[in-house]
Amino acid sequence: MKKQFFLVSLVILIVGISVSCKNNKVEAINYDVEYKSLVEAFSKGESSYKDCNDFYQNIKEDKITEAISELSGRMNSINDSKNNFALGKEKYLQEQWVESYKFLSNVIAEDEENYNEAVEKKNEIMSTYINEAEVLALGYYYDEAIAKLEEIAPYSKDDSSVDEKLNEYNTKKGELVLYEGEVRNIFFHSLIVFPELAFDGDFMQRGYNYWMTTVSEYKKMLEQMYERDYILIDINMVYETEYVDDKPVIKKKDLYLPKGKKPIILSLDDLNYYKYMEKDGFADRLVLDEDGNVATFTKLPDGGELVARDNDCVPITDVFVEEHPDFSFRGAKGVIGFTGYEGIMGYRTDLFDSPTFEEDFKTTKAIADKLKETGWRLGSHSYGHIDFQKKGITRVKKDTKQWNDEVIPIIGKTNLFIYPYGSSVKKDDERFKELQKYGFEVFWGVGGRGATLRYYDDFIFMDRCNLDGFKMNRGPKQLEDLFDIDYVYDKSRPKFE
């Protein structure tokens, strides 16, 4: 009887142990399933880190399986990812692109709630950097393009496009060659917008036909010079000023350009919009348009008004370079020579008692600042458009001081002087010395092909070639390398006499 009782007890114990083990296993499996479900919900943003962590902390230590430990590690990785996404998004909204990219790069695929958005934002940031670098490189700003990409390169190891672009720009930078040919210097006056008004048979027609260029001609000239591999350069690219014993010494500067490109310097005379030009087919003044770009304001023949970027040299050149950034070497545009006797840019900044003087002063200064910001250099064309060879030192002193007093406060200090009529004086002439007292170092005349560039100890002198009706008719050989005159020439011009 005792033996039978013992056997029954043993069977009950074994069954109990078996059931207990089974229950423990089921309990562990249930923990696995529930915890996995919570972590997956956390990944999708459907539960919180606190929910997951609280569940994990409530599991008895002896119930933590290898699977549960792996899920805990996954939970923490997803939580780190979510924190990185939050920081990346915050930096993105603050437009701190590199910091944003850095944080977003730490978002993992298991973070299903945020991963796709993180990838989209990373791609957007990367595209922005590559596009901005490409625009810089197209304008030959290779160092700046490289620096732009190097900002983000340490965080973009998974994107080969950055290294590819860096290699491309470094290669192109190394391919710039020393240019040793001639530097052409071309110039224009304000453009004729409405030929039918300029060429209307009155006493002004002959002068316009000689010394002006139409909008149509100017656009075609730019087009053809671009096609023939000419490239705009800044005057500061051909010289530099050193100071020895506090005296300026001019040095020739080596000019490196893309192979096959030919440099050209552009200058504009009399960007003043004089009274005589009113109602004669020209724009009326410079303005800043609603986007902050330099444009022209024009009173139309029908009485209407037009603000546009295609009615004079400055805005037309700006637009052309925007569309063809490789036409300008490192953002160069040209030099604008102002007189002052009827104000500048179409505003009467010479009339101090004018009721609009303060407003005109602020407007012209804002335009001048924008011109300089967008690659234009501003210089003097004398105050009264005087002929230096015909005027004595007293007149030159008065003229130069007046220009300095009235125009410099608007455009800022400048070392550029364009002789009116191309009427230059010799370097030992007292009138020349007077100009130097005001800091002028770069002097421009008029003559031939505009390819003369002379370096002196304390200044440089360049001739310029006028691209107008006179030169197209009387000196076509000097222009044939620049453009096809038959193609460019405006057929609305009257017979040249």
Short mmCIF file of N, CA, C and O in Angstrom, two decimals, residues 57-140:
data_model
loop_
_atom_site.label_atom_id
_atom_site.label_comp_id
_atom_site.label_asym_id
_atom_site.label_seq_id
_atom_site.Cartn_x
_atom_site.Cartn_y
_atom_site.Cartn_z
N GLN A 57 10.76 46.64 -18.16
CA GLN A 57 11.21 46.71 -16.76
C GLN A 57 10.36 45.80 -15.85
O GLN A 57 10.84 45.37 -14.80
N ASN A 58 9.12 45.51 -16.25
CA ASN A 58 8.22 44.67 -15.45
C ASN A 58 8.42 43.18 -15.69
O ASN A 58 7.79 42.35 -15.03
N ILE A 59 9.24 42.85 -16.66
CA ILE A 59 9.54 41.42 -16.89
C ILE A 59 10.57 40.97 -15.87
O ILE A 59 11.62 41.61 -15.72
N LYS A 60 10.26 39.87 -15.14
CA LYS A 60 11.21 39.36 -14.15
C LYS A 60 12.48 38.93 -14.85
O LYS A 60 12.47 38.46 -15.99
N GLU A 61 13.58 39.12 -14.15
CA GLU A 61 14.89 38.87 -14.75
C GLU A 61 15.00 37.46 -15.29
O GLU A 61 15.59 37.23 -16.34
N ASP A 62 14.39 36.48 -14.54
CA ASP A 62 14.50 35.10 -15.00
C ASP A 62 13.59 34.79 -16.19
O ASP A 62 13.64 33.70 -16.75
N LYS A 63 12.77 35.79 -16.56
CA LYS A 63 11.88 35.59 -17.70
C LYS A 63 12.42 36.24 -18.98
O LYS A 63 11.82 36.13 -20.06
N ILE A 64 13.55 36.95 -18.86
CA ILE A 64 14.12 37.65 -20.03
C ILE A 64 14.88 36.66 -20.90
O ILE A 64 15.92 36.13 -20.49
N THR A 65 14.34 36.42 -22.05
CA THR A 65 14.97 35.50 -23.00
C THR A 65 15.93 36.25 -23.91
O THR A 65 16.01 37.49 -23.90
N GLU A 66 16.66 35.51 -24.72
CA GLU A 66 17.58 36.13 -25.69
C GLU A 66 16.80 36.99 -26.68
O GLU A 66 17.24 38.08 -27.05
N ALA A 67 15.60 36.54 -27.07
CA ALA A 67 14.77 37.30 -28.01
C ALA A 67 14.34 38.62 -27.39
O ALA A 67 14.32 39.67 -28.06
N ILE A 68 13.97 38.58 -26.09
CA ILE A 68 13.55 39.80 -25.41
C ILE A 68 14.72 40.78 -25.31
O ILE A 68 14.56 41.99 -25.49
N SER A 69 15.93 40.28 -25.03
CA SER A 69 17.12 41.13 -24.96
C SER A 69 17.38 41.80 -26.30
O SER A 69 17.72 42.99 -26.37
N GLU A 70 17.23 41.06 -27.39
CA GLU A 70 17.43 41.62 -28.73
C GLU A 70 16.39 42.71 -29.01
O GLU A 70 16.69 43.75 -29.60
N LEU A 71 15.13 42.46 -28.59
CA LEU A 71 14.08 43.45 -28.78
C LEU A 71 14.36 44.73 -27.99
O LEU A 71 14.09 45.84 -28.45
N SER A 72 14.95 44.56 -26.79
CA SER A 72 15.30 45.73 -25.98
C SER A 72 16.35 46.58 -26.69
O SER A 72 16.26 47.81 -26.72
N GLY A 73 17.35 45.90 -27.27
CA GLY A 73 18.37 46.63 -28.03
C GLY A 73 17.77 47.34 -29.23
O GLY A 73 18.13 48.49 -29.54
N ARG A 74 16.84 46.67 -29.89
CA ARG A 74 16.17 47.27 -31.05
C ARG A 74 15.37 48.49 -30.62
O ARG A 74 15.35 49.51 -31.30
N MET A 75 14.67 48.35 -29.47
CA MET A 75 13.87 49.46 -28.95
C MET A 75 14.75 50.69 -28.72
O MET A 75 14.39 51.81 -29.11
N ASN A 76 15.91 50.49 -28.12
CA ASN A 76 16.81 51.62 -27.83
C ASN A 76 17.38 52.24 -29.12
O ASN A 76 17.53 53.46 -29.22
N SER A 77 17.66 51.39 -30.09
CA SER A 77 18.17 51.91 -31.37
C SER A 77 17.11 52.76 -32.07
O SER A 77 17.41 53.82 -32.64
N ILE A 78 15.86 52.29 -32.03
CA ILE A 78 14.76 53.04 -32.65
C ILE A 78 14.56 54.36 -31.91
O ILE A 78 14.32 55.40 -32.52
N ASN A 79 14.70 54.30 -30.58
CA ASN A 79 14.53 55.53 -29.80
C ASN A 79 15.62 56.55 -30.15
O ASN A 79 15.35 57.75 -30.31
N ASP A 80 16.87 56.07 -30.27
CA ASP A 80 17.96 56.97 -30.69
C ASP A 80 17.67 57.56 -32.07
O ASP A 80 17.92 58.75 -32.32
N SER A 81 17.14 56.73 -32.95
CA SER A 81 16.80 57.18 -34.31
C SER A 81 15.75 58.28 -34.27
O SER A 81 15.86 59.31 -34.96
N LYS A 82 14.74 58.09 -33.44
CA LYS A 82 13.67 59.08 -33.35
C LYS A 82 14.20 60.42 -32.79
O LYS A 82 13.80 61.49 -33.23
N ASN A 83 15.11 60.31 -31.81
CA ASN A 83 15.71 61.52 -31.26
C ASN A 83 16.53 62.25 -32.33
O ASN A 83 16.50 63.49 -32.43
N ASN A 84 17.27 61.49 -33.13
CA ASN A 84 18.06 62.10 -34.21
C ASN A 84 17.16 62.74 -35.26
O ASN A 84 17.46 63.81 -35.80
N PHE A 85 16.03 62.09 -35.53
CA PHE A 85 15.10 62.67 -36.51
C PHE A 85 14.53 63.99 -35.99
O PHE A 85 14.43 64.97 -36.75
N ALA A 86 14.18 64.01 -34.71
CA ALA A 86 13.62 65.23 -34.13
C ALA A 86 14.62 66.38 -34.21
O ALA A 86 14.28 67.51 -34.58
N LEU A 87 15.89 66.07 -33.88
CA LEU A 87 16.92 67.10 -33.96
C LEU A 87 17.17 67.52 -35.41
O LEU A 87 17.34 68.70 -35.72
N GLY A 88 17.19 66.53 -36.32
CA GLY A 88 17.40 66.83 -37.74
C GLY A 88 16.30 67.69 -38.31
O GLY A 88 16.55 68.62 -39.09
N LYS A 89 15.08 67.42 -37.90
CA LYS A 89 13.94 68.21 -38.39
C LYS A 89 14.00 69.63 -37.84
O LYS A 89 13.69 70.60 -38.53
N GLU A 90 14.38 69.75 -36.57
CA GLU A 90 14.50 71.07 -35.95
C GLU A 90 15.54 71.90 -36.70
O GLU A 90 15.31 73.07 -37.02
N LYS A 91 16.71 71.30 -36.98
CA LYS A 91 17.75 72.01 -37.71
C LYS A 91 17.32 72.32 -39.14
O LYS A 91 17.68 73.36 -39.70
N TYR A 92 16.54 71.45 -39.71
CA TYR A 92 16.02 71.67 -41.07
C TYR A 92 15.13 72.90 -41.10
O TYR A 92 15.25 73.76 -41.99
N LEU A 93 14.24 73.02 -40.12
CA LEU A 93 13.34 74.17 -40.07
C LEU A 93 14.11 75.46 -39.80
O LEU A 93 13.69 76.54 -40.19
N GLN A 94 15.27 75.34 -39.14
CA GLN A 94 16.12 76.49 -38.87
C GLN A 94 17.09 76.76 -40.03
O GLN A 94 17.90 77.68 -39.96
N GLU A 95 16.97 75.94 -41.09
CA GLU A 95 17.82 76.04 -42.29
C GLU A 95 19.30 75.85 -41.96
O GLU A 95 20.17 76.40 -42.63
N GLN A 96 19.57 75.07 -40.93
CA GLN A 96 20.94 74.67 -40.63
C GLN A 96 21.18 73.33 -41.31
O GLN A 96 21.10 72.26 -40.71
N TRP A 97 21.46 73.41 -42.61
CA TRP A 97 21.41 72.24 -43.47
C TRP A 97 22.41 71.15 -43.10
O TRP A 97 22.07 69.96 -43.09
N VAL A 98 23.64 71.52 -42.83
CA VAL A 98 24.65 70.50 -42.53
C VAL A 98 24.30 69.78 -41.23
O VAL A 98 24.37 68.54 -41.15
N GLU A 99 23.94 70.53 -40.20
CA GLU A 99 23.56 69.92 -38.93
C GLU A 99 22.34 69.02 -39.12
O GLU A 99 22.26 67.92 -38.56
N SER A 100 21.38 69.49 -39.90
CA SER A 100 20.20 68.67 -40.17
C SER A 100 20.58 67.37 -40.86
O SER A 100 20.14 66.28 -40.46
N TYR A 101 21.43 67.48 -41.88
CA TYR A 101 21.84 66.28 -42.63
C TYR A 101 22.56 65.30 -41.71
O TYR A 101 22.36 64.07 -41.79
N LYS A 102 23.39 65.83 -40.83
CA LYS A 102 24.16 64.98 -39.92
C LYS A 102 23.22 64.16 -39.03
O LYS A 102 23.40 62.94 -38.88
N PHE A 103 22.23 64.79 -38.44
CA PHE A 103 21.29 64.07 -37.57
C PHE A 103 20.41 63.11 -38.37
O PHE A 103 20.16 61.97 -37.94
N LEU A 104 19.94 63.56 -39.52
CA LEU A 104 19.05 62.72 -40.34
C LEU A 104 19.76 61.47 -40.86
O LEU A 104 19.13 60.45 -41.13
N SER A 105 21.09 61.57 -40.97
CA SER A 105 21.86 60.40 -41.44
C SER A 105 21.86 59.28 -40.41
O SER A 105 22.19 58.13 -40.73
N ASN A 106 21.49 59.60 -39.17
CA ASN A 106 21.46 58.57 -38.12
C ASN A 106 20.08 57.96 -37.93
O ASN A 106 19.87 57.20 -36.98
N VAL A 107 19.15 58.29 -38.81
CA VAL A 107 17.82 57.68 -38.76
C VAL A 107 17.89 56.33 -39.46
O VAL A 107 18.35 56.24 -40.60
N ILE A 108 17.43 55.27 -38.78
CA ILE A 108 17.58 53.91 -39.31
C ILE A 108 16.28 53.43 -39.95
O ILE A 108 15.19 53.95 -39.68
N ALA A 109 16.39 52.41 -40.81
CA ALA A 109 15.24 51.90 -41.55
C ALA A 109 14.18 51.31 -40.61
O ALA A 109 12.98 51.32 -40.93
N GLU A 110 14.63 50.78 -39.46
CA GLU A 110 13.67 50.19 -38.52
C GLU A 110 12.77 51.25 -37.88
O GLU A 110 11.73 50.91 -37.31
N ASP A 111 13.16 52.51 -37.98
CA ASP A 111 12.33 53.60 -37.49
C ASP A 111 11.32 53.93 -38.60
O ASP A 111 11.45 54.92 -39.32
N GLU A 112 10.31 53.08 -38.72
CA GLU A 112 9.38 53.17 -39.85
C GLU A 112 8.61 54.48 -39.87
O GLU A 112 8.23 54.98 -40.92
N GLU A 113 8.40 55.07 -38.73
CA GLU A 113 7.65 56.31 -38.65
C GLU A 113 8.38 57.45 -39.36
O GLU A 113 7.75 58.31 -40.01
N ASN A 114 9.71 57.48 -39.29
CA ASN A 114 10.47 58.64 -39.73
C ASN A 114 11.44 58.39 -40.88
O ASN A 114 11.93 59.36 -41.48
N TYR A 115 11.73 57.15 -41.17
CA TYR A 115 12.82 56.86 -42.10
C TYR A 115 12.60 57.48 -43.48
O TYR A 115 13.49 58.14 -44.03
N ASN A 116 11.43 57.29 -44.07
CA ASN A 116 11.19 57.80 -45.42
C ASN A 116 11.29 59.33 -45.49
O ASN A 116 11.86 59.90 -46.42
N GLU A 117 10.74 59.99 -44.46
CA GLU A 117 10.82 61.45 -44.43
C GLU A 117 12.27 61.90 -44.26
O GLU A 117 12.69 62.90 -44.86
N ALA A 118 13.03 61.17 -43.45
CA ALA A 118 14.44 61.52 -43.25
C ALA A 118 15.20 61.40 -44.57
O ALA A 118 16.02 62.27 -44.91
N VAL A 119 14.93 60.34 -45.31
CA VAL A 119 15.60 60.15 -46.62
C VAL A 119 15.21 61.28 -47.57
O VAL A 119 16.07 61.83 -48.29
N GLU A 120 13.94 61.64 -47.59
CA GLU A 120 13.48 62.73 -48.48
C GLU A 120 14.19 64.04 -48.14
O GLU A 120 14.64 64.76 -49.03
N LYS A 121 14.28 64.35 -46.85
CA LYS A 121 14.92 65.59 -46.45
C LYS A 121 16.42 65.55 -46.74
O LYS A 121 17.02 66.55 -47.16
N LYS A 122 17.04 64.42 -46.52
CA LYS A 122 18.46 64.29 -46.85
C LYS A 122 18.69 64.50 -48.34
O LYS A 122 19.63 65.21 -48.74
N ASN A 123 17.85 63.88 -49.16
CA ASN A 123 17.99 64.04 -50.61
C ASN A 123 17.79 65.49 -51.03
O ASN A 123 18.48 66.00 -51.92
N GLU A 124 16.83 66.14 -50.37
CA GLU A 124 16.57 67.55 -50.68
C GLU A 124 17.77 68.42 -50.33
O GLU A 124 18.19 69.28 -51.11
N ILE A 125 18.33 68.18 -49.14
CA ILE A 125 19.51 68.94 -48.71
C ILE A 125 20.68 68.68 -49.64
O ILE A 125 21.37 69.60 -50.08
N MET A 126 20.88 67.41 -49.97
CA MET A 126 22.00 67.07 -50.85
C MET A 126 21.83 67.69 -52.23
O MET A 126 22.78 68.23 -52.82
N SER A 127 20.61 67.66 -52.75
CA SER A 127 20.34 68.27 -54.06
C SER A 127 20.61 69.76 -54.02
O SER A 127 21.17 70.33 -54.97
N THR A 128 20.22 70.40 -52.90
CA THR A 128 20.46 71.83 -52.76
C THR A 128 21.95 72.13 -52.79
O THR A 128 22.41 73.04 -53.49
N TYR A 129 22.72 71.36 -52.05
CA TYR A 129 24.17 71.58 -52.01
C TYR A 129 24.80 71.33 -53.37
O TYR A 129 25.64 72.12 -53.84
N ILE A 130 24.42 70.25 -54.01
CA ILE A 130 25.01 69.95 -55.31
C ILE A 130 24.60 70.98 -56.35
O ILE A 130 25.42 71.42 -57.16
N ASN A 131 23.33 71.41 -56.32
CA ASN A 131 22.88 72.42 -57.29
C ASN A 131 23.58 73.76 -57.06
O ASN A 131 23.98 74.43 -58.02
N GLU A 132 23.72 74.16 -55.79
CA GLU A 132 24.40 75.42 -55.50
C GLU A 132 25.87 75.33 -55.91
O GLU A 132 26.43 76.29 -56.46
N ALA A 133 26.50 74.20 -55.66
CA ALA A 133 27.89 74.02 -56.06
C ALA A 133 28.02 74.04 -57.58
O ALA A 133 28.98 74.61 -58.13
N GLU A 134 27.05 73.48 -58.26
CA GLU A 134 27.09 73.44 -59.72
C GLU A 134 26.97 74.85 -60.31
O GLU A 134 27.67 75.20 -61.26
N VAL A 135 26.09 75.66 -59.72
CA VAL A 135 25.95 77.05 -60.18
C VAL A 135 27.27 77.79 -59.97
O VAL A 135 27.73 78.54 -60.85
N LEU A 136 27.90 77.60 -58.82
CA LEU A 136 29.19 78.22 -58.57
C LEU A 136 30.23 77.76 -59.58
O LEU A 136 30.98 78.57 -60.14
N ALA A 137 30.27 76.48 -59.84
CA ALA A 137 31.26 75.93 -60.77
C ALA A 137 31.03 76.41 -62.20
O ALA A 137 31.99 76.65 -62.94
N LEU A 138 29.77 76.56 -62.59
CA LEU A 138 29.48 77.06 -63.93
C LEU A 138 30.02 78.48 -64.13
O LEU A 138 30.37 78.87 -65.24
N GLY A 139 30.08 79.24 -63.04
CA GLY A 139 30.65 80.59 -63.10
C GLY A 139 32.13 80.60 -62.77
O GLY A 139 32.70 81.66 -62.56
N TYR A 140 32.75 79.42 -62.72
CA TYR A 140 34.18 79.26 -62.48
C TYR A 140 34.59 79.58 -61.04
O TYR A 140 35.76 79.82 -60.76
#
